Amino acid sequence: MTKIYCPKCRLESKSSSKIHRQGSYYRTSDSKWIQRYKCVDCSHSFSNATFQSCYKQKKRHKNEALRKLLSSGISLRRAAILLHIHRITVVRKFLFLGIESEYYFNLANLQKKKAISIQFDDLETFEKTKYKPLSVTLSVETDTRRILGIEVSQMAAKGLHAYKAKKYGHRKDERKNARRRLLKKLQQLTIETPIIQSDSNPYYRRDVKHYFSKAKYVQYIGARGAGTGQGELKKLIYDPLFSLNHTCAMLRANINRLFRKTWCTTKKKECLYAHLMIYARFHNETLI
Ligand SMILES: [Zn+2]
């Protein structure tokens, strides 16, 4: 058993304090008895629950079910109906699950064997309106389709949207920084001389060479999307970027806000990232 310490004394960086047991209480949300303690030095009282990530959550038994629903194409509001909890509770849990999933997603990736071959690319979506597009940069391991990293960044509207997007003011393109953040993270997850594949975006090569000077880097010319693959799966007999495109199609199929022709859209960039992390953890742990 791990040593129990007084959270208040530790905060005031006292080296140690004497702790006594002081009764217990029954937690109804998961039917467990929780031991309480009291610090003799500062008379602060606390319990085993104080140190847990779900501390103060009243509906902790719904967390796991919600995590699965949010990774399976269910919207936040529909999840609230299905789980018989308030939609505000769902939002709070969604943010909690986002942080928790990011931690476990990164931890699991660091513990796995280093990737030999990886693919990366951008997927486009938007926040609130199509005039405020977002870019999701993601990378997968080629053989297993394991998601290695995801970054979300804003970008300026392109093509026909650019003119109408003027009313929202100047929108800074942050894709370059996001790509570099991702490549930097990938350094820890790959061998020193990995094979890296991507599409033929002219900006990619310089960044890849900067972070992976010894890598074998191959670029492929993009192909037209097949109708049923929703633009992600290509009309090719052999798609060299299949692992990545398949994963993008999985994101589109399982994250409600990324569906094509959807009512449900992203309102905040940070929440898109949280939702992607919830899915990525589920994808790596359960789906592949
Ligand atoms: Zn104390």
PDB file of C-alpha atoms and ligand atoms in Angstrom:
ATOM      1  CA  MET A   1       0.000   0.000   0.000  1.00  0.00           C
ATOM      2  CA  THR A   2       1.248   3.452  -0.832  1.00  0.00           C
ATOM      3  CA  LYS A   3       2.112   5.781   2.007  1.00  0.00           C
ATOM      4  CA  ILE A   4      -0.650   8.226   2.911  1.00  0.00           C
ATOM      5  CA  TYR A   5       0.330  11.835   3.459  1.00  0.00           C
ATOM      6  CA  CYS A   6      -1.545  14.918   4.558  1.00  0.00           C
ATOM      7  CA  PRO A   7      -2.352  17.035   1.461  1.00  0.00           C
ATOM      8  CA  LYS A   8      -2.342  20.284   3.456  1.00  0.00           C
ATOM      9  CA  CYS A   9       1.050  19.701   5.126  1.00  0.00           C
ATOM     10  CA  ARG A  10       2.555  18.611   1.823  1.00  0.00           C
ATOM     11  CA  LEU A  11       1.290  21.788   0.195  1.00  0.00           C
ATOM     12  CA  GLU A  12       3.122  23.775   2.874  1.00  0.00           C
ATOM     13  CA  SER A  13       6.155  21.527   2.146  1.00  0.00           C
ATOM     14  CA  LYS A  14       6.432  20.071   5.658  1.00  0.00           C
ATOM     15  CA  SER A  15       8.459  16.890   5.426  1.00  0.00           C
ATOM     16  CA  SER A  16       6.114  14.580   7.348  1.00  0.00           C
ATOM     17  CA  SER A  17       3.190  14.613   9.752  1.00  0.00           C
ATOM     18  CA  LYS A  18       1.364  12.110  11.923  1.00  0.00           C
ATOM     19  CA  ILE A  19      -1.857  10.697  10.508  1.00  0.00           C
ATOM     20  CA  HIS A  20      -4.646   8.873  12.359  1.00  0.00           C
ATOM     21  CA  ARG A  21      -7.557   6.926  10.947  1.00  0.00           C
ATOM     22  CA  GLN A  22     -10.868   8.630  11.604  1.00  0.00           C
ATOM     23  CA  GLY A  23     -13.882   6.559  10.657  1.00  0.00           C
ATOM     24  CA  SER A  24     -15.175   5.942   7.170  1.00  0.00           C
ATOM     25  CA  TYR A  25     -18.106   6.849   4.959  1.00  0.00           C
ATOM     26  CA  TYR A  26     -20.256   5.054   2.407  1.00  0.00           C
ATOM     27  CA  ARG A  27     -20.008   6.344  -1.157  1.00  0.00           C
ATOM     28  CA  THR A  28     -23.338   5.727  -2.861  1.00  0.00           C
ATOM     29  CA  SER A  29     -22.213   6.373  -6.455  1.00  0.00           C
ATOM     30  CA  ASP A  30     -20.147   3.169  -6.560  1.00  0.00           C
ATOM     31  CA  SER A  31     -21.241   1.447  -3.306  1.00  0.00           C
ATOM     32  CA  LYS A  32     -17.874   1.569  -1.540  1.00  0.00           C
ATOM     33  CA  TRP A  33     -16.705   2.272   2.004  1.00  0.00           C
ATOM     34  CA  ILE A  34     -14.046   5.019   2.011  1.00  0.00           C
ATOM     35  CA  GLN A  35     -11.524   5.351   4.852  1.00  0.00           C
ATOM     36  CA  ARG A  36     -11.155   8.802   6.394  1.00  0.00           C
ATOM     37  CA  TYR A  37      -7.972  10.203   8.023  1.00  0.00           C
ATOM     38  CA  LYS A  38      -7.007  13.114  10.233  1.00  0.00           C
ATOM     39  CA  CYS A  39      -3.639  14.851  10.382  1.00  0.00           C
ATOM     40  CA  VAL A  40      -2.559  15.300  14.014  1.00  0.00           C
ATOM     41  CA  ASP A  41      -0.263  18.264  13.249  1.00  0.00           C
ATOM     42  CA  CYS A  42      -2.692  20.510  11.374  1.00  0.00           C
ATOM     43  CA  SER A  43      -5.994  18.705  12.182  1.00  0.00           C
ATOM     44  CA  HIS A  44      -6.887  18.641   8.459  1.00  0.00           C
ATOM     45  CA  SER A  45      -9.077  15.678   7.589  1.00  0.00           C
ATOM     46  CA  PHE A  46      -9.183  13.836   4.280  1.00  0.00           C
ATOM     47  CA  SER A  47      -9.924  10.386   2.842  1.00  0.00           C
ATOM     48  CA  ASN A  48      -8.726   7.823   0.319  1.00  0.00           C
ATOM     49  CA  ALA A  49     -10.965   9.534  -2.237  1.00  0.00           C
ATOM     50  CA  THR A  50      -9.089  12.845  -1.948  1.00  0.00           C
ATOM     51  CA  PHE A  51      -6.241  11.504  -4.096  1.00  0.00           C
ATOM     52  CA  GLN A  52      -8.366   9.943  -6.844  1.00  0.00           C
ATOM     53  CA  SER A  53      -8.949  11.536 -10.242  1.00  0.00           C
ATOM     54  CA  CYS A  54     -12.749  11.244  -9.866  1.00  0.00           C
ATOM     55  CA  TYR A  55     -12.677  13.148  -6.529  1.00  0.00           C
ATOM     56  CA  LYS A  56     -16.010  14.876  -5.829  1.00  0.00           C
ATOM     57  CA  GLN A  57     -17.783  13.291  -8.814  1.00  0.00           C
ATOM     58  CA  LYS A  58     -21.280  12.121  -7.922  1.00  0.00           C
ATOM     59  CA  LYS A  59     -21.867  10.057 -11.067  1.00  0.00           C
ATOM     60  CA  ARG A  60     -18.493   8.398 -11.463  1.00  0.00           C
ATOM     61  CA  HIS A  61     -20.118   5.095 -12.410  1.00  0.00           C
ATOM     62  CA  LYS A  62     -21.317   6.717 -15.667  1.00  0.00           C
ATOM     63  CA  ASN A  63     -17.814   7.754 -16.811  1.00  0.00           C
ATOM     64  CA  GLU A  64     -16.884   4.557 -18.605  1.00  0.00           C
ATOM     65  CA  ALA A  65     -20.206   4.286 -20.450  1.00  0.00           C
ATOM     66  CA  LEU A  66     -19.952   7.930 -21.521  1.00  0.00           C
ATOM     67  CA  ARG A  67     -16.408   7.413 -22.793  1.00  0.00           C
ATOM     68  CA  LYS A  68     -17.614   4.557 -25.008  1.00  0.00           C
ATOM     69  CA  LEU A  69     -20.625   6.489 -26.316  1.00  0.00           C
ATOM     70  CA  LEU A  70     -18.534   9.548 -27.182  1.00  0.00           C
ATOM     71  CA  SER A  71     -16.141   7.289 -29.107  1.00  0.00           C
ATOM     72  CA  SER A  72     -19.025   5.733 -31.034  1.00  0.00           C
ATOM     73  CA  GLY A  73     -20.617   8.634 -32.852  1.00  0.00           C
ATOM     74  CA  ILE A  74     -23.067   9.706 -30.132  1.00  0.00           C
ATOM     75  CA  SER A  75     -23.523  13.425 -29.489  1.00  0.00           C
ATOM     76  CA  LEU A  76     -23.144  14.930 -26.017  1.00  0.00           C
ATOM     77  CA  ARG A  77     -26.869  15.644 -25.721  1.00  0.00           C
ATOM     78  CA  ARG A  78     -27.917  12.177 -26.863  1.00  0.00           C
ATOM     79  CA  ALA A  79     -25.459  10.644 -24.396  1.00  0.00           C
ATOM     80  CA  ALA A  80     -27.178  12.660 -21.636  1.00  0.00           C
ATOM     81  CA  ILE A  81     -30.542  11.124 -22.581  1.00  0.00           C
ATOM     82  CA  LEU A  82     -29.170   7.592 -22.851  1.00  0.00           C
ATOM     83  CA  LEU A  83     -27.341   7.740 -19.514  1.00  0.00           C
ATOM     84  CA  HIS A  84     -30.093   9.597 -17.630  1.00  0.00           C
ATOM     85  CA  ILE A  85     -27.827  12.461 -16.588  1.00  0.00           C
ATOM     86  CA  HIS A  86     -28.052  16.186 -17.188  1.00  0.00           C
ATOM     87  CA  ARG A  87     -26.360  17.581 -20.278  1.00  0.00           C
ATOM     88  CA  ILE A  88     -24.284  19.916 -18.123  1.00  0.00           C
ATOM     89  CA  THR A  89     -22.977  16.874 -16.248  1.00  0.00           C
ATOM     90  CA  VAL A  90     -22.092  15.373 -19.634  1.00  0.00           C
ATOM     91  CA  VAL A  91     -20.066  18.472 -20.579  1.00  0.00           C
ATOM     92  CA  ARG A  92     -18.191  18.355 -17.257  1.00  0.00           C
ATOM     93  CA  LYS A  93     -17.486  14.663 -17.707  1.00  0.00           C
ATOM     94  CA  PHE A  94     -16.495  15.236 -21.337  1.00  0.00           C
ATOM     95  CA  LEU A  95     -13.780  17.701 -20.282  1.00  0.00           C
ATOM     96  CA  PHE A  96     -12.637  15.392 -17.474  1.00  0.00           C
ATOM     97  CA  LEU A  97     -12.497  12.415 -19.855  1.00  0.00           C
ATOM     98  CA  GLY A  98     -10.581  14.508 -22.400  1.00  0.00           C
ATOM     99  CA  ILE A  99      -7.788  15.230 -19.913  1.00  0.00           C
ATOM    100  CA  GLU A 100      -7.774  11.684 -18.548  1.00  0.00           C
ATOM    101  CA  SER A 101      -7.743  10.145 -22.036  1.00  0.00           C
ATOM    102  CA  GLU A 102      -4.872  12.382 -23.161  1.00  0.00           C
ATOM    103  CA  TYR A 103      -2.814  11.154 -20.201  1.00  0.00           C
ATOM    104  CA  TYR A 104      -3.497   7.445 -20.821  1.00  0.00           C
ATOM    105  CA  PHE A 105      -3.149   7.827 -24.607  1.00  0.00           C
ATOM    106  CA  ASN A 106       0.337   9.368 -24.276  1.00  0.00           C
ATOM    107  CA  LEU A 107       1.388   6.938 -21.548  1.00  0.00           C
ATOM    108  CA  ALA A 108       0.348   3.880 -23.588  1.00  0.00           C
ATOM    109  CA  ASN A 109       2.161   5.182 -26.670  1.00  0.00           C
ATOM    110  CA  LEU A 110       5.378   5.725 -24.720  1.00  0.00           C
ATOM    111  CA  GLN A 111       5.216   2.173 -23.355  1.00  0.00           C
ATOM    112  CA  LYS A 112       4.664   0.557 -26.778  1.00  0.00           C
ATOM    113  CA  LYS A 113       7.483  -0.572 -29.072  1.00  0.00           C
ATOM    114  CA  LYS A 114       8.925   2.287 -31.146  1.00  0.00           C
ATOM    115  CA  ALA A 115       7.322   2.647 -34.555  1.00  0.00           C
ATOM    116  CA  ILE A 116       9.376   1.783 -37.655  1.00  0.00           C
ATOM    117  CA  SER A 117       7.043   3.217 -40.266  1.00  0.00           C
ATOM    118  CA  ILE A 118       4.611   6.129 -39.812  1.00  0.00           C
ATOM    119  CA  GLN A 119       2.216   8.221 -41.910  1.00  0.00           C
ATOM    120  CA  PHE A 120       0.880  11.696 -41.250  1.00  0.00           C
ATOM    121  CA  ASP A 121      -1.555  14.152 -42.806  1.00  0.00           C
ATOM    122  CA  ASP A 122      -4.123  16.883 -42.117  1.00  0.00           C
ATOM    123  CA  LEU A 123      -7.902  16.498 -41.832  1.00  0.00           C
ATOM    124  CA  GLU A 124     -10.099  19.562 -42.153  1.00  0.00           C
ATOM    125  CA  THR A 125     -13.106  20.605 -40.104  1.00  0.00           C
ATOM    126  CA  PHE A 126     -14.348  23.909 -38.679  1.00  0.00           C
ATOM    127  CA  GLU A 127     -15.470  25.690 -35.509  1.00  0.00           C
ATOM    128  CA  LYS A 128     -18.995  27.178 -35.523  1.00  0.00           C
ATOM    129  CA  THR A 129     -18.968  28.086 -39.237  1.00  0.00           C
ATOM    130  CA  LYS A 130     -17.209  26.803 -42.334  1.00  0.00           C
ATOM    131  CA  TYR A 131     -15.577  30.212 -42.625  1.00  0.00           C
ATOM    132  CA  LYS A 132     -13.505  29.368 -39.553  1.00  0.00           C
ATOM    133  CA  PRO A 133     -11.783  26.146 -40.548  1.00  0.00           C
ATOM    134  CA  LEU A 134      -9.664  23.965 -38.277  1.00  0.00           C
ATOM    135  CA  SER A 135      -6.973  21.528 -39.206  1.00  0.00           C
ATOM    136  CA  VAL A 136      -6.401  18.216 -37.414  1.00  0.00           C
ATOM    137  CA  THR A 137      -2.870  16.952 -37.960  1.00  0.00           C
ATOM    138  CA  LEU A 138      -2.530  13.294 -37.108  1.00  0.00           C
ATOM    139  CA  SER A 139      -0.037  10.517 -37.380  1.00  0.00           C
ATOM    140  CA  VAL A 140      -0.492   6.736 -37.369  1.00  0.00           C
ATOM    141  CA  GLU A 141       1.788   3.722 -37.317  1.00  0.00           C
ATOM    142  CA  THR A 142       1.581   2.182 -40.801  1.00  0.00           C
ATOM    143  CA  ASP A 143       1.249  -1.508 -39.922  1.00  0.00           C
ATOM    144  CA  THR A 144      -1.112  -1.323 -36.967  1.00  0.00           C
ATOM    145  CA  ARG A 145      -3.081   1.923 -37.569  1.00  0.00           C
ATOM    146  CA  ARG A 146      -2.202   2.924 -33.999  1.00  0.00           C
ATOM    147  CA  ILE A 147      -2.702   6.677 -33.553  1.00  0.00           C
ATOM    148  CA  LEU A 148       0.615   8.208 -32.444  1.00  0.00           C
ATOM    149  CA  GLY A 149      -0.354  11.834 -32.077  1.00  0.00           C
ATOM    150  CA  ILE A 150      -3.011  14.434 -32.841  1.00  0.00           C
ATOM    151  CA  GLU A 151      -2.780  18.230 -32.928  1.00  0.00           C
ATOM    152  CA  VAL A 152      -5.544  20.748 -33.627  1.00  0.00           C
ATOM    153  CA  SER A 153      -4.832  24.158 -35.154  1.00  0.00           C
ATOM    154  CA  GLN A 154      -6.754  26.969 -36.774  1.00  0.00           C
ATOM    155  CA  MET A 155      -6.317  27.940 -40.415  1.00  0.00           C
ATOM    156  CA  ALA A 156      -7.623  30.624 -42.761  1.00  0.00           C
ATOM    157  CA  ALA A 157     -10.602  29.932 -45.051  1.00  0.00           C
ATOM    158  CA  LYS A 158      -9.638  28.968 -48.584  1.00  0.00           C
ATOM    159  CA  GLY A 159     -11.116  29.248 -52.076  1.00  0.00           C
ATOM    160  CA  LEU A 160     -14.719  30.433 -52.372  1.00  0.00           C
ATOM    161  CA  HIS A 161     -15.078  30.766 -48.591  1.00  0.00           C
ATOM    162  CA  ALA A 162     -12.192  33.213 -48.276  1.00  0.00           C
ATOM    163  CA  TYR A 163     -14.224  36.230 -49.449  1.00  0.00           C
ATOM    164  CA  LYS A 164     -17.143  35.672 -47.058  1.00  0.00           C
ATOM    165  CA  ALA A 165     -14.782  34.798 -44.228  1.00  0.00           C
ATOM    166  CA  LYS A 166     -13.553  38.414 -44.229  1.00  0.00           C
ATOM    167  CA  LYS A 167     -16.299  39.436 -41.792  1.00  0.00           C
ATOM    168  CA  TYR A 168     -14.668  37.280 -39.105  1.00  0.00           C
ATOM    169  CA  GLY A 169     -11.424  39.244 -39.415  1.00  0.00           C
ATOM    170  CA  HIS A 170      -7.932  38.006 -40.022  1.00  0.00           C
ATOM    171  CA  ARG A 171      -7.449  34.361 -39.063  1.00  0.00           C
ATOM    172  CA  LYS A 172      -3.918  33.307 -38.349  1.00  0.00           C
ATOM    173  CA  ASP A 173      -2.687  30.062 -39.866  1.00  0.00           C
ATOM    174  CA  GLU A 174      -1.283  27.938 -37.032  1.00  0.00           C
ATOM    175  CA  ARG A 175      -0.867  24.702 -38.959  1.00  0.00           C
ATOM    176  CA  LYS A 176       2.911  25.012 -39.169  1.00  0.00           C
ATOM    177  CA  ASN A 177       3.357  25.168 -35.384  1.00  0.00           C
ATOM    178  CA  ALA A 178       0.943  22.259 -34.870  1.00  0.00           C
ATOM    179  CA  ARG A 179       2.832  20.131 -37.416  1.00  0.00           C
ATOM    180  CA  ARG A 180       6.117  20.881 -35.678  1.00  0.00           C
ATOM    181  CA  ARG A 181       4.637  20.063 -32.261  1.00  0.00           C
ATOM    182  CA  LEU A 182       3.456  16.728 -33.633  1.00  0.00           C
ATOM    183  CA  LEU A 183       6.781  15.880 -35.291  1.00  0.00           C
ATOM    184  CA  LYS A 184       8.623  16.733 -32.085  1.00  0.00           C
ATOM    185  CA  LYS A 185       6.378  14.354 -30.119  1.00  0.00           C
ATOM    186  CA  LEU A 186       6.855  11.660 -32.762  1.00  0.00           C
ATOM    187  CA  GLN A 187      10.616  11.695 -32.202  1.00  0.00           C
ATOM    188  CA  GLN A 188      10.063   9.881 -28.890  1.00  0.00           C
ATOM    189  CA  LEU A 189       7.732   7.299 -30.432  1.00  0.00           C
ATOM    190  CA  THR A 190       9.769   6.168 -33.440  1.00  0.00           C
ATOM    191  CA  ILE A 191      13.137   4.543 -34.072  1.00  0.00           C
ATOM    192  CA  GLU A 192      15.973   6.833 -35.135  1.00  0.00           C
ATOM    193  CA  THR A 193      15.665   5.994 -38.847  1.00  0.00           C
ATOM    194  CA  PRO A 194      11.915   5.610 -39.479  1.00  0.00           C
ATOM    195  CA  ILE A 195      10.098   5.446 -42.795  1.00  0.00           C
ATOM    196  CA  ILE A 196       7.776   8.473 -42.993  1.00  0.00           C
ATOM    197  CA  GLN A 197       5.001   8.752 -45.580  1.00  0.00           C
ATOM    198  CA  SER A 198       2.678  11.645 -46.369  1.00  0.00           C
ATOM    199  CA  ASP A 199       0.923  13.318 -49.273  1.00  0.00           C
ATOM    200  CA  SER A 200       2.706  15.741 -51.567  1.00  0.00           C
ATOM    201  CA  ASN A 201       2.224  18.925 -49.515  1.00  0.00           C
ATOM    202  CA  PRO A 202       5.283  21.079 -50.334  1.00  0.00           C
ATOM    203  CA  TYR A 203       5.620  22.404 -46.755  1.00  0.00           C
ATOM    204  CA  TYR A 204       6.040  18.977 -45.181  1.00  0.00           C
ATOM    205  CA  ARG A 205       9.520  18.098 -46.434  1.00  0.00           C
ATOM    206  CA  ARG A 206      11.404  20.878 -44.676  1.00  0.00           C
ATOM    207  CA  ASP A 207       9.809  20.141 -41.280  1.00  0.00           C
ATOM    208  CA  VAL A 208      10.312  16.384 -41.589  1.00  0.00           C
ATOM    209  CA  LYS A 209      13.978  16.887 -42.505  1.00  0.00           C
ATOM    210  CA  HIS A 210      14.404  19.170 -39.490  1.00  0.00           C
ATOM    211  CA  TYR A 211      13.067  16.695 -36.929  1.00  0.00           C
ATOM    212  CA  PHE A 212      14.002  13.435 -38.678  1.00  0.00           C
ATOM    213  CA  SER A 213      17.277  14.039 -40.489  1.00  0.00           C
ATOM    214  CA  LYS A 214      17.967  10.287 -40.810  1.00  0.00           C
ATOM    215  CA  ALA A 215      14.450   9.232 -41.842  1.00  0.00           C
ATOM    216  CA  LYS A 216      13.457   7.836 -45.218  1.00  0.00           C
ATOM    217  CA  TYR A 217      10.752  10.274 -46.308  1.00  0.00           C
ATOM    218  CA  VAL A 218       8.345   9.396 -49.145  1.00  0.00           C
ATOM    219  CA  GLN A 219       5.625  11.680 -50.510  1.00  0.00           C
ATOM    220  CA  TYR A 220       2.677  10.491 -52.606  1.00  0.00           C
ATOM    221  CA  ILE A 221       0.460  12.460 -54.943  1.00  0.00           C
ATOM    222  CA  GLY A 222      -3.064  12.776 -53.498  1.00  0.00           C
ATOM    223  CA  ALA A 223      -5.955  10.859 -55.051  1.00  0.00           C
ATOM    224  CA  ARG A 224      -9.665  11.586 -55.437  1.00  0.00           C
ATOM    225  CA  GLY A 225     -11.898  10.248 -52.681  1.00  0.00           C
ATOM    226  CA  ALA A 226     -14.302   7.392 -53.275  1.00  0.00           C
ATOM    227  CA  GLY A 227     -17.987   8.233 -52.748  1.00  0.00           C
ATOM    228  CA  THR A 228     -18.603   5.841 -49.899  1.00  0.00           C
ATOM    229  CA  GLY A 229     -15.307   6.560 -48.158  1.00  0.00           C
ATOM    230  CA  GLN A 230     -16.451  10.131 -47.494  1.00  0.00           C
ATOM    231  CA  GLY A 231     -13.382  11.641 -49.144  1.00  0.00           C
ATOM    232  CA  GLU A 232     -10.950   9.825 -46.899  1.00  0.00           C
ATOM    233  CA  LEU A 233     -10.860   6.414 -48.540  1.00  0.00           C
ATOM    234  CA  LYS A 234      -9.486   6.772 -52.046  1.00  0.00           C
ATOM    235  CA  LYS A 235     -10.642   5.423 -55.412  1.00  0.00           C
ATOM    236  CA  LEU A 236      -7.477   3.434 -55.865  1.00  0.00           C
ATOM    237  CA  ILE A 237      -6.725  -0.265 -56.041  1.00  0.00           C
ATOM    238  CA  TYR A 238      -3.691   0.334 -53.874  1.00  0.00           C
ATOM    239  CA  ASP A 239      -3.565   3.426 -51.656  1.00  0.00           C
ATOM    240  CA  PRO A 240      -0.077   3.912 -50.201  1.00  0.00           C
ATOM    241  CA  LEU A 241      -1.502   6.050 -47.403  1.00  0.00           C
ATOM    242  CA  PHE A 242      -4.293   3.577 -46.583  1.00  0.00           C
ATOM    243  CA  SER A 243      -3.527   3.312 -42.841  1.00  0.00           C
ATOM    244  CA  LEU A 244      -3.766   7.045 -42.409  1.00  0.00           C
ATOM    245  CA  ASN A 245      -6.785   7.534 -44.672  1.00  0.00           C
ATOM    246  CA  HIS A 246      -8.601   4.648 -43.010  1.00  0.00           C
ATOM    247  CA  THR A 247      -7.976   6.212 -39.586  1.00  0.00           C
ATOM    248  CA  CYS A 248      -9.268   9.573 -40.835  1.00  0.00           C
ATOM    249  CA  ALA A 249     -12.406   7.812 -42.104  1.00  0.00           C
ATOM    250  CA  MET A 250     -12.759   6.188 -38.657  1.00  0.00           C
ATOM    251  CA  LEU A 251     -12.562   9.625 -37.021  1.00  0.00           C
ATOM    252  CA  ARG A 252     -15.273  10.863 -39.408  1.00  0.00           C
ATOM    253  CA  ALA A 253     -17.466   7.865 -38.656  1.00  0.00           C
ATOM    254  CA  ASN A 254     -17.074   7.786 -34.869  1.00  0.00           C
ATOM    255  CA  ILE A 255     -16.743  11.372 -33.689  1.00  0.00           C
ATOM    256  CA  ASN A 256     -20.124  13.011 -34.018  1.00  0.00           C
ATOM    257  CA  ARG A 257     -18.780  16.509 -34.684  1.00  0.00           C
ATOM    258  CA  LEU A 258     -16.659  15.243 -37.599  1.00  0.00           C
ATOM    259  CA  PHE A 259     -19.524  13.546 -39.488  1.00  0.00           C
ATOM    260  CA  ARG A 260     -20.067  14.786 -43.025  1.00  0.00           C
ATOM    261  CA  LYS A 261     -23.287  16.818 -43.456  1.00  0.00           C
ATOM    262  CA  THR A 262     -23.914  16.960 -39.735  1.00  0.00           C
ATOM    263  CA  TRP A 263     -26.098  19.090 -37.486  1.00  0.00           C
ATOM    264  CA  CYS A 264     -23.527  18.758 -34.796  1.00  0.00           C
ATOM    265  CA  THR A 265     -20.481  20.995 -35.061  1.00  0.00           C
ATOM    266  CA  THR A 266     -17.459  21.974 -33.036  1.00  0.00           C
ATOM    267  CA  LYS A 267     -17.886  25.193 -31.065  1.00  0.00           C
ATOM    268  CA  LYS A 268     -14.478  25.364 -29.444  1.00  0.00           C
ATOM    269  CA  LYS A 269     -11.098  24.214 -30.712  1.00  0.00           C
ATOM    270  CA  GLU A 270     -10.153  22.888 -27.263  1.00  0.00           C
ATOM    271  CA  CYS A 271     -13.241  20.687 -27.119  1.00  0.00           C
ATOM    272  CA  LEU A 272     -12.473  19.191 -30.522  1.00  0.00           C
ATOM    273  CA  TYR A 273      -9.055  18.259 -29.143  1.00  0.00           C
ATOM    274  CA  ALA A 274     -10.650  16.720 -26.023  1.00  0.00           C
ATOM    275  CA  HIS A 275     -13.061  14.677 -28.161  1.00  0.00           C
ATOM    276  CA  LEU A 276     -10.226  13.509 -30.425  1.00  0.00           C
ATOM    277  CA  MET A 277      -8.262  12.365 -27.373  1.00  0.00           C
ATOM    278  CA  ILE A 278     -11.247  10.401 -26.019  1.00  0.00           C
ATOM    279  CA  TYR A 279     -11.609   8.683 -29.391  1.00  0.00           C
ATOM    280  CA  ALA A 280      -7.856   8.135 -29.897  1.00  0.00           C
ATOM    281  CA  ARG A 281      -7.563   6.306 -26.582  1.00  0.00           C
ATOM    282  CA  PHE A 282     -10.577   4.119 -27.403  1.00  0.00           C
ATOM    283  CA  HIS A 283      -9.189   3.500 -30.912  1.00  0.00           C
ATOM    284  CA  ASN A 284      -5.775   2.385 -29.665  1.00  0.00           C
ATOM    285  CA  GLU A 285      -7.052   0.343 -26.711  1.00  0.00           C
ATOM    286  CA  THR A 286     -10.152  -1.277 -28.154  1.00  0.00           C
ATOM    287  CA  LEU A 287     -10.559  -0.960 -31.909  1.00  0.00           C
ATOM    288  CA  ILE A 288      -7.210  -2.001 -33.371  1.00  0.00           C
TER     289      ILE A 288
HETATM  290 ZN    ZN B   1      -1.410  18.052   8.036  1.00  0.00          ZN
END
